Short mmCIF file of C-alpha atoms and ligand atoms in Angstrom, two decimals:
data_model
loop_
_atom_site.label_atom_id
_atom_site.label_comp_id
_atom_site.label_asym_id
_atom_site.label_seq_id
_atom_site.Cartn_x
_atom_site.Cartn_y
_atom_site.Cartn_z
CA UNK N 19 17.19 -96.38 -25.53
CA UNK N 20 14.33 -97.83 -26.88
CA UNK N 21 10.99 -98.59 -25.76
CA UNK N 22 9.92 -102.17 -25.17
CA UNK N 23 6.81 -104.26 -26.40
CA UNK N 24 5.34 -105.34 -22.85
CA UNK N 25 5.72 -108.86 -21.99
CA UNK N 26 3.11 -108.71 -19.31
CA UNK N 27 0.16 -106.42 -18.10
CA UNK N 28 1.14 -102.63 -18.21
CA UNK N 29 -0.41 -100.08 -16.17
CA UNK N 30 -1.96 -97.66 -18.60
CA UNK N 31 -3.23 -94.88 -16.49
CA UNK N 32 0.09 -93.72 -15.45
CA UNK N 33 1.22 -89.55 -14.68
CA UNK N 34 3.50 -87.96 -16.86
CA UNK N 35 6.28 -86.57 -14.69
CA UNK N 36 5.31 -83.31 -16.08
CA UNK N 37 1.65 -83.81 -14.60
CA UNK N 38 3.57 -85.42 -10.98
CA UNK N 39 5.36 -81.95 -11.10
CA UNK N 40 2.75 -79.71 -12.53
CA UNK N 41 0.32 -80.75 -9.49
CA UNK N 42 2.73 -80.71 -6.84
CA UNK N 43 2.64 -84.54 -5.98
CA UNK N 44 5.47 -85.61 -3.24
CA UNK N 45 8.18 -87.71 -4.87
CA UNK N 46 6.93 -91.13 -5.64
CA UNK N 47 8.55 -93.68 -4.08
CA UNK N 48 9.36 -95.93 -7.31
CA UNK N 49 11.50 -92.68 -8.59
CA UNK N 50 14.16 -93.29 -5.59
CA UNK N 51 17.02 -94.96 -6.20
CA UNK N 52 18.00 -96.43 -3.31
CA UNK N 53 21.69 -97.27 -4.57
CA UNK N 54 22.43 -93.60 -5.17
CA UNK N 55 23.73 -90.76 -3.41
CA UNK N 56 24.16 -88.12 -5.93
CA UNK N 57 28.09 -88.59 -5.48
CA UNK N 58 27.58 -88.78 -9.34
CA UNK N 59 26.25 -85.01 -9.98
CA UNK N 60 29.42 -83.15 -9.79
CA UNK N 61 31.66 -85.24 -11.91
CA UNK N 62 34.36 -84.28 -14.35
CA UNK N 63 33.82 -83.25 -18.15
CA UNK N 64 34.77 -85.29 -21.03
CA UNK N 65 36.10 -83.61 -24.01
CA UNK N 66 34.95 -85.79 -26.67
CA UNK N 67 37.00 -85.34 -29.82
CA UNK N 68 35.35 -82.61 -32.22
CA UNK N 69 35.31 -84.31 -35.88
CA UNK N 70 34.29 -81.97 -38.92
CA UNK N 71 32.35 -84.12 -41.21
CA UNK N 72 33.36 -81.82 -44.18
CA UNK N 73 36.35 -83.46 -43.53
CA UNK N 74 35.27 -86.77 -44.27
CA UNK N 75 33.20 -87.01 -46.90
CA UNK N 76 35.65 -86.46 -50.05
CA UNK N 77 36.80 -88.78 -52.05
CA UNK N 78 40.44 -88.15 -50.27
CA UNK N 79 39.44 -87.91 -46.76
CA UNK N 80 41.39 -86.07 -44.24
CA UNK N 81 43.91 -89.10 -43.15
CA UNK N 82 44.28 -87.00 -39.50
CA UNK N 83 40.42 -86.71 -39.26
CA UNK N 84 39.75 -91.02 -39.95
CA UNK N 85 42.53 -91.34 -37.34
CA UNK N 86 40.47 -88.95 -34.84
CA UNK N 87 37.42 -91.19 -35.71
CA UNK N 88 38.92 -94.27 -34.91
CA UNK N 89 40.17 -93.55 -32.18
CA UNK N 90 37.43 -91.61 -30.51
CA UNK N 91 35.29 -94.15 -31.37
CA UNK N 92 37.30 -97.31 -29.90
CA UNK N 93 37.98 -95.19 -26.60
CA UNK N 94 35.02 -93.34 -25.68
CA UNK N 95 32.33 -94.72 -28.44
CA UNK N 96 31.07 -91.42 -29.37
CA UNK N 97 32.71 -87.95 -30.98
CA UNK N 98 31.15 -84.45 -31.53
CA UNK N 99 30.11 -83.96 -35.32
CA UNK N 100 30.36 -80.56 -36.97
CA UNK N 101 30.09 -79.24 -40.33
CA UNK N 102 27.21 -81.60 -40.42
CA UNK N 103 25.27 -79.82 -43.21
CA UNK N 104 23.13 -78.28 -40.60
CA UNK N 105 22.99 -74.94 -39.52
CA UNK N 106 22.52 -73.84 -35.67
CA UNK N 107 19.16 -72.14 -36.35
CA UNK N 108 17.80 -75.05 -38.06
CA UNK N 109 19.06 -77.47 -35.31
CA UNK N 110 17.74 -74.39 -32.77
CA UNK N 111 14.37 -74.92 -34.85
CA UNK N 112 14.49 -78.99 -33.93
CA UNK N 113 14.81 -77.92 -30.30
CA UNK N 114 12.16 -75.43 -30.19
CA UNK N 115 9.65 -77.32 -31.56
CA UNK N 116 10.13 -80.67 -29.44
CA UNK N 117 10.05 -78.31 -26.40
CA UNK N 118 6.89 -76.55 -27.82
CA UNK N 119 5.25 -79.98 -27.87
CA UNK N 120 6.24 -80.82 -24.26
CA UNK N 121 4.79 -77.83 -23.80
CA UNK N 122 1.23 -78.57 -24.95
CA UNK N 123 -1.49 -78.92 -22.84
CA UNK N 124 -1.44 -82.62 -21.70
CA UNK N 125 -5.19 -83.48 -23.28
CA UNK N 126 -3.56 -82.33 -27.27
CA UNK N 127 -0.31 -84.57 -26.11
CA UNK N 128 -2.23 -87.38 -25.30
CA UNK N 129 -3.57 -87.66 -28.78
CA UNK N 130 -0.73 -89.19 -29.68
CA UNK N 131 -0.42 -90.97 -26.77
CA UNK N 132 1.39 -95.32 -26.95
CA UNK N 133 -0.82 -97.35 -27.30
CA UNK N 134 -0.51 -100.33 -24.44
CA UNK N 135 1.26 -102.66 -27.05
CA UNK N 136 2.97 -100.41 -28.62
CA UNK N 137 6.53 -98.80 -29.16
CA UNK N 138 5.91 -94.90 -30.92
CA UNK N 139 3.71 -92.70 -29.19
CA UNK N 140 3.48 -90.18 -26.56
CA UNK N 141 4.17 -91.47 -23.02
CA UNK N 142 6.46 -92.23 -20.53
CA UNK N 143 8.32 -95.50 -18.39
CA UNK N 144 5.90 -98.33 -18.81
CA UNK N 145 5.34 -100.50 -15.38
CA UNK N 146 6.24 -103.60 -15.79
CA UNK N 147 6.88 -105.06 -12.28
CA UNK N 148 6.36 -103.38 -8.74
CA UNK N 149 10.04 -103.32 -8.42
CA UNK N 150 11.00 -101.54 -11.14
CA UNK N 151 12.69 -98.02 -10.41
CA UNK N 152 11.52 -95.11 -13.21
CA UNK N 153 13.17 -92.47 -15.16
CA UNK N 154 12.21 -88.97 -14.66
CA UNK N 155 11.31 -88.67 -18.04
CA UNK N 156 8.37 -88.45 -20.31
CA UNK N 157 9.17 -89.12 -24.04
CA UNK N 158 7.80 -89.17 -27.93
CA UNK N 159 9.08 -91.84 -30.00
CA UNK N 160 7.61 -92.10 -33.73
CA UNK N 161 9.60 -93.81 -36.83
CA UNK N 162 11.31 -91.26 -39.49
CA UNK N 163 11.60 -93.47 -42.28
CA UNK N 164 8.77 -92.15 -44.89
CA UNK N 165 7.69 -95.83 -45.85
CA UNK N 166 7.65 -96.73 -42.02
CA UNK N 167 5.67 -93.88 -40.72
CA UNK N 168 2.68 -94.05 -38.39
CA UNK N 169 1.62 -90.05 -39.06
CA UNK N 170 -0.96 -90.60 -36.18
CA UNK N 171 2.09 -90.20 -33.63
CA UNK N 172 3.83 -87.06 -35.68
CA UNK N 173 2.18 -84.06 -33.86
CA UNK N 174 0.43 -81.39 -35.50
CA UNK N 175 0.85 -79.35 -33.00
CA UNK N 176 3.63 -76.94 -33.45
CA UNK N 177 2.38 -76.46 -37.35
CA UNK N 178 5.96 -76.59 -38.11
CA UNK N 179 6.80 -80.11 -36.39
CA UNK N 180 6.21 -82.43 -39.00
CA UNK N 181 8.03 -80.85 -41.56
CA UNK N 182 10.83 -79.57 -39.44
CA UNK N 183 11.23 -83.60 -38.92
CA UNK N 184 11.18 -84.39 -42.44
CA UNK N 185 13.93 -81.78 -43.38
CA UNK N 186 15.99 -83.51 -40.15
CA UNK N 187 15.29 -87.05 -41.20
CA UNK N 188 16.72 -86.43 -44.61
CA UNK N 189 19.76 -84.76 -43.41
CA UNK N 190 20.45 -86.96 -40.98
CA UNK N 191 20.19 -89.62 -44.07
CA UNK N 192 23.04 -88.30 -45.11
CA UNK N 193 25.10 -88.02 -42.47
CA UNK N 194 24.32 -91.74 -41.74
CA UNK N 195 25.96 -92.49 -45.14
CA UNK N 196 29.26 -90.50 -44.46
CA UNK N 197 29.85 -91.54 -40.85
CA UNK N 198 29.12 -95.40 -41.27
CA UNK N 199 31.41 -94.98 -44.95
CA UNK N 200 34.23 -93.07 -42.73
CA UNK N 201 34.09 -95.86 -40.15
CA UNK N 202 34.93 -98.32 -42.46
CA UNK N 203 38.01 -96.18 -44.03
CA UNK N 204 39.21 -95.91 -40.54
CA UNK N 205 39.73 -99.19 -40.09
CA UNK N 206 41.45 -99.82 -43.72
CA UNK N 207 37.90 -101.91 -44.90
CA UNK N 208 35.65 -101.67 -47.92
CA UNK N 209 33.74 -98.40 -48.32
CA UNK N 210 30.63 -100.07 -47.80
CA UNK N 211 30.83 -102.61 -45.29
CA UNK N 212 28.98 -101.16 -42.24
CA UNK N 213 26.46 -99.50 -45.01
CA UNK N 214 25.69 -103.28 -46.53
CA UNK N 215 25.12 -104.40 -43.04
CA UNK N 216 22.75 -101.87 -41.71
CA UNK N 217 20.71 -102.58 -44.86
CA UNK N 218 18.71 -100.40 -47.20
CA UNK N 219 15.57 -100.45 -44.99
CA UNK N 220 17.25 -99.84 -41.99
CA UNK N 221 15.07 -97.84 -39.62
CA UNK N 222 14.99 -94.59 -38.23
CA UNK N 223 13.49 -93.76 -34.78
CA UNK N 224 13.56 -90.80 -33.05
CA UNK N 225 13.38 -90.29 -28.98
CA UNK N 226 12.11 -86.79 -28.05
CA UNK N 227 13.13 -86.93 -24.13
CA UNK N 228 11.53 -84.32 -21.79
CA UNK N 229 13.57 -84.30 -18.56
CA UNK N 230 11.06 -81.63 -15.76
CA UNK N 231 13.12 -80.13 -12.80
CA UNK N 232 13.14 -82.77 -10.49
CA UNK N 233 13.14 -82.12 -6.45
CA UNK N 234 15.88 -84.69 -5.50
CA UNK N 235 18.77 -85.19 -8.11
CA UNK N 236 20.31 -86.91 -5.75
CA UNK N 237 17.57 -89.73 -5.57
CA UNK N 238 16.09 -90.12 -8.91
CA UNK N 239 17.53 -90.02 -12.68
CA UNK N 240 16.49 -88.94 -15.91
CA UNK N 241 17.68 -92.13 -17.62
CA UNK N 242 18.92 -95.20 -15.79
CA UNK N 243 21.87 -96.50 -17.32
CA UNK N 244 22.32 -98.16 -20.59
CA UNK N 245 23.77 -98.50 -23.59
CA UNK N 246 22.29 -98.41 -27.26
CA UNK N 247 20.40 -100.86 -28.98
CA UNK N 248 21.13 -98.99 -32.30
CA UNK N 249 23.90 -99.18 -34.78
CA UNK N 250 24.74 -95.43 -34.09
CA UNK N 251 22.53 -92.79 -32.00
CA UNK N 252 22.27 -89.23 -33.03
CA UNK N 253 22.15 -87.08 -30.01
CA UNK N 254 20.94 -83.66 -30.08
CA UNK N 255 21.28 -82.27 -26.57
CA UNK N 256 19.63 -79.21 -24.87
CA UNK N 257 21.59 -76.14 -25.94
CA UNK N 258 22.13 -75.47 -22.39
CA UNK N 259 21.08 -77.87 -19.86
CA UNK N 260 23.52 -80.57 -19.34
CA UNK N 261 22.62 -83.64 -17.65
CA UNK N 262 24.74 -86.96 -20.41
CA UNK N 263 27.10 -88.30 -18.37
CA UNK N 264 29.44 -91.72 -20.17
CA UNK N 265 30.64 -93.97 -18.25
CA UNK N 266 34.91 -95.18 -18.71
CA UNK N 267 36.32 -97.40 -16.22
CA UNK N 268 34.04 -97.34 -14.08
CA UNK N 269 33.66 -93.99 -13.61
CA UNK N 270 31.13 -91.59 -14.68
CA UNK N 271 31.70 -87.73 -16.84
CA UNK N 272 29.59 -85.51 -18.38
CA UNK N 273 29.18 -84.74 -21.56
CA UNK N 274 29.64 -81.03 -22.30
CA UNK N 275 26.99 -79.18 -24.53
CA UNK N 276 28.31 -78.06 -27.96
CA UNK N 277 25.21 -76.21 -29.54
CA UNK N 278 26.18 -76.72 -33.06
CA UNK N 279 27.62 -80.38 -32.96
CA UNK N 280 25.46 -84.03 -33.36
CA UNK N 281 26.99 -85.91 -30.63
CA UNK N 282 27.17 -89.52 -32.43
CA UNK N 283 27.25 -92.75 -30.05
CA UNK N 284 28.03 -96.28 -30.95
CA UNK N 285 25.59 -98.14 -30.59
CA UNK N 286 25.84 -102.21 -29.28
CA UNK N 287 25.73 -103.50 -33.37
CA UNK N 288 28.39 -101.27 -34.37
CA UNK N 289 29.97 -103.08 -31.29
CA UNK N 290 29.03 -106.05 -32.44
CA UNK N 291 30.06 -105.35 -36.48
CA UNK N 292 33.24 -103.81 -35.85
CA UNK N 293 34.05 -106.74 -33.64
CA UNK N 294 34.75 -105.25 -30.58
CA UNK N 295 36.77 -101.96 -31.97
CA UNK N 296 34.34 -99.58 -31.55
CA UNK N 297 32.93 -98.98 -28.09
CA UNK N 298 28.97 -99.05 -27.09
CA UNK N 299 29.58 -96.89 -24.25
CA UNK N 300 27.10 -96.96 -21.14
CA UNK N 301 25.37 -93.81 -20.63
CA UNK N 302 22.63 -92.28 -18.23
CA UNK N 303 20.90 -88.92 -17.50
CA UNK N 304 21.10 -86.63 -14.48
CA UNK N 305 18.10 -84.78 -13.28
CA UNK N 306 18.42 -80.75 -12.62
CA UNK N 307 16.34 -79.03 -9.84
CA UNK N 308 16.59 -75.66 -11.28
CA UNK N 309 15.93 -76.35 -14.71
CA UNK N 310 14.27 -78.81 -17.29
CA UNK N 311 16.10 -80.16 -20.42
CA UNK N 312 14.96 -81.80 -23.43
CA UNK N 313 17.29 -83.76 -25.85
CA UNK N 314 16.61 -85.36 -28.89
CA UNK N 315 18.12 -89.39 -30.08
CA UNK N 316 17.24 -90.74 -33.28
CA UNK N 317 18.22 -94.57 -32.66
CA UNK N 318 19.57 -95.83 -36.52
CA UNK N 319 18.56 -99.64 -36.38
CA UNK N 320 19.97 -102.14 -39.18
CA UNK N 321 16.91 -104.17 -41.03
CA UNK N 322 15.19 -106.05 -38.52
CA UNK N 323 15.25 -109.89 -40.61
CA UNK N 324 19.16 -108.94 -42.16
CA UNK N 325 21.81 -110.99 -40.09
CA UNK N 326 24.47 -108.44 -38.54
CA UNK N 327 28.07 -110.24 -37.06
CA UNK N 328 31.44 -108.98 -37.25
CA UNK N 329 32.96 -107.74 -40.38
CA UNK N 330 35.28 -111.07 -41.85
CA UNK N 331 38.57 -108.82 -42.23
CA UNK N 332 38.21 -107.46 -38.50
CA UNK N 333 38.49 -111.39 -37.28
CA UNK N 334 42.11 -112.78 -37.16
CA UNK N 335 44.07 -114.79 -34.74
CA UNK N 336 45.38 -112.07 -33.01
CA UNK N 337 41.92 -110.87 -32.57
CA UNK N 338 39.11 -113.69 -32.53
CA UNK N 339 35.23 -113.57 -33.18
CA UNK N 340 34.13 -111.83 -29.78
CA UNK N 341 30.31 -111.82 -31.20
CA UNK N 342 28.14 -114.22 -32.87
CA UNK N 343 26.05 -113.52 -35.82
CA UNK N 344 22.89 -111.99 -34.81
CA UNK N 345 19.11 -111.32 -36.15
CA UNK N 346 16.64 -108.98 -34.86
CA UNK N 347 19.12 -107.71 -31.77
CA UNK N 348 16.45 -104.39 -30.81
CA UNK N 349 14.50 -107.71 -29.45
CA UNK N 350 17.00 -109.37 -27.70
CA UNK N 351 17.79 -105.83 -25.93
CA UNK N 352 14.72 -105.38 -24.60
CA UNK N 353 14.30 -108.84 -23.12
CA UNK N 354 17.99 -108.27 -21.66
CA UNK N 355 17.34 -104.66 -20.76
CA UNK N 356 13.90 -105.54 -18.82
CA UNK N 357 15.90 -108.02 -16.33
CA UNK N 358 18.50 -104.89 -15.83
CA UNK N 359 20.96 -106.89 -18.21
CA UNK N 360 23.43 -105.81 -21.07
CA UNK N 361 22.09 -107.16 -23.81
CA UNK N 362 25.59 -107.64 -25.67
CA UNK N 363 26.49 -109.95 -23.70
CA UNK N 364 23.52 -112.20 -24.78
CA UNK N 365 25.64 -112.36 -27.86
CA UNK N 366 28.94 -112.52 -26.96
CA UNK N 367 31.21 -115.99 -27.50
O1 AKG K 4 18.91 -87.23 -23.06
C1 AKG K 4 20.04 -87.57 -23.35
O2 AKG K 4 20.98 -86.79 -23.36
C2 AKG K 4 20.35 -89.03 -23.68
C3 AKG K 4 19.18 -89.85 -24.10
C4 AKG K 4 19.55 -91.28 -24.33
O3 AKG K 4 20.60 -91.76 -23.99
C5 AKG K 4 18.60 -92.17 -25.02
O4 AKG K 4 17.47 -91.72 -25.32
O5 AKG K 4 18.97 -93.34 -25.29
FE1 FE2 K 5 20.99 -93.70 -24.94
#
């Protein structure tokens, strides 16, 4: 998820949760969530189906592997990637370093601190109305993108961040390629039909989440629920603190940790483009007394001014336009997701 452009005053001199924890503070009251009773903490796993990208990406692509996309895709809306081009030290080497930065003393993380108007930067929850219930989380989002890049919010600080980034950002590039090409095979289309819609300068933004232990995890949550605002989300979870939990029928499960794998989740406009096929599933974020966990989502947004709607050949009579043609959705979600609404159902017919 996201962060929003205020619509009204923010409150800028706000705690981390890391300083709320670090000096002992008793449990804000804005952190409880009245409506829960941590029934949700010991819920069952999900196996999300494992799909080897290798798999996918040749010119004659594994007919059994397209049919495990599809399907895990128009079930649970996200699979388990491996043989990703990656290997587990470098993707060790993306963990260590956002935990290094969390890490930091919180007068060098502040230098790259949001600014009040702002979406990338250091920070956490912004206030936007006395009701509002927080996360438990503080976060770092900054744009991957080279030509969309605002350095001042890439830390310095590990030496190694900024170019352990830029080695992820272009091998997540190509992942992006494969998976959105795949989709399309799946579902008997054009190679290139997702790929045209999410637009040559689609844009990359990643979410460096910093979950501390939290004293009631029964009370308070990571990350309220919510679903993406991206086309797909590239999720790469703590190598051993879990905490993702989806949510099917309205019931919740929790993801289980796969070190090596990218989990990839559908987001709303792959909803949205594949007409309804493919799921944007709702997702939230346990806290952990015992432990902290850091995760890492890099949100791939279509071009903000291109139009994105359902693909033609995925509209028929036995299956009618569920979404209208849509500009600039990131905006409608966060107007939606500030009243505590889905915003794909702003665009739904
Ligand atoms: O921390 C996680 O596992 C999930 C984060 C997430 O859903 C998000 O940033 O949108
Ligand atoms: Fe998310």
């Amino acid at each position: 998820m996201a962060e929003s452009a205020p619509a009204f005053k923010t409150q800028m001199v706000q705690k981390s949760v890391q300083e709320l924890v670090l000096n002992g503070d008793e449990l804000p009251e804005n952190y409880i969530r009245k409506d829960r009773d941590g029934g949700d903490l010991d819920v069952p796993l999900v196996e999300i189906p494992v799909v080897n990208l290798g798999l996918l990406k040749s010119l004659s692509t594994s007919k059994e592997e397209l049919q495990k996309l599809r399907s895990a895709l128009s079930t649970w809306g996200c699979i388990q990637v491996i043989n990703h081009g990656m290997t587990p030290s470098f993707l060790d080497e993306v963990r260590e370093v956002t935990k290094q930065f969390f890490a930091l003393p919180m007068e060098e993380k502040r230098k790259y601190s949001r600014e009040a108007d702002g979406i990338e930067g250091y920070g956490n929850d912004k206030i936007l109305s006395e009701k509002q219930i927080l996360n438990w989380s503080d976060r770092l989002y900054i744009t991957l993108n080279p030509e969309q890049r605002k350095l001042k919010f890439w830390p310095e600080n590990p030496k190694v961040f900024r170019d352990i980034l830029n080695d992820y950002t272009i091998k997540l590039n190509m992942v992006t390629a494969v998976i959105l090409t795949a989709m399309a095979r799946s579902l008997d289309l054009e190679d290139n039909c997702f790929l045209d819609q999410y637009g040559k300068e689609a844009t990359m933004r990643a979410g460096f989440n910093y979950y501390p232990k939290c004293p009631r995890p029964d009370l308070v949550t990571g990350l309220e629920e919510h679903a993406d605002a991206s086309a797909i989300t590239f999720l790469l979870q703590d190598n051993e603190v879990e905490g993702l939990q989806f949510q099917k029928d309205n019931q919740w499960f929790k993801v289980p940790i796969i070190p090596e794998a990218l989990l990839i989740i559908v987001g709303d406009q792959t909803e949205i483009m594949s007409n309804g096929i493919f799921k944007s599933p709702v997702h939230k974020v346990v806290t952990n007394s015992e432990r902290e966990r850091i995760s890492l989502a890099v949100f791939c947004l279509p071009e903000l001014n291109e139009e994105i709607g359902p693909i033609d050949r995925l509209v028929d009579e036995s299956r009618p336009r569920l979404y209208k043609k849509v500009k600039n959705y990131v905006g409608i979600y966060f107007e939606y997701h500030q009243q505590g609404k889905r915003a794909i159902e702003a665009v739904k017919i």
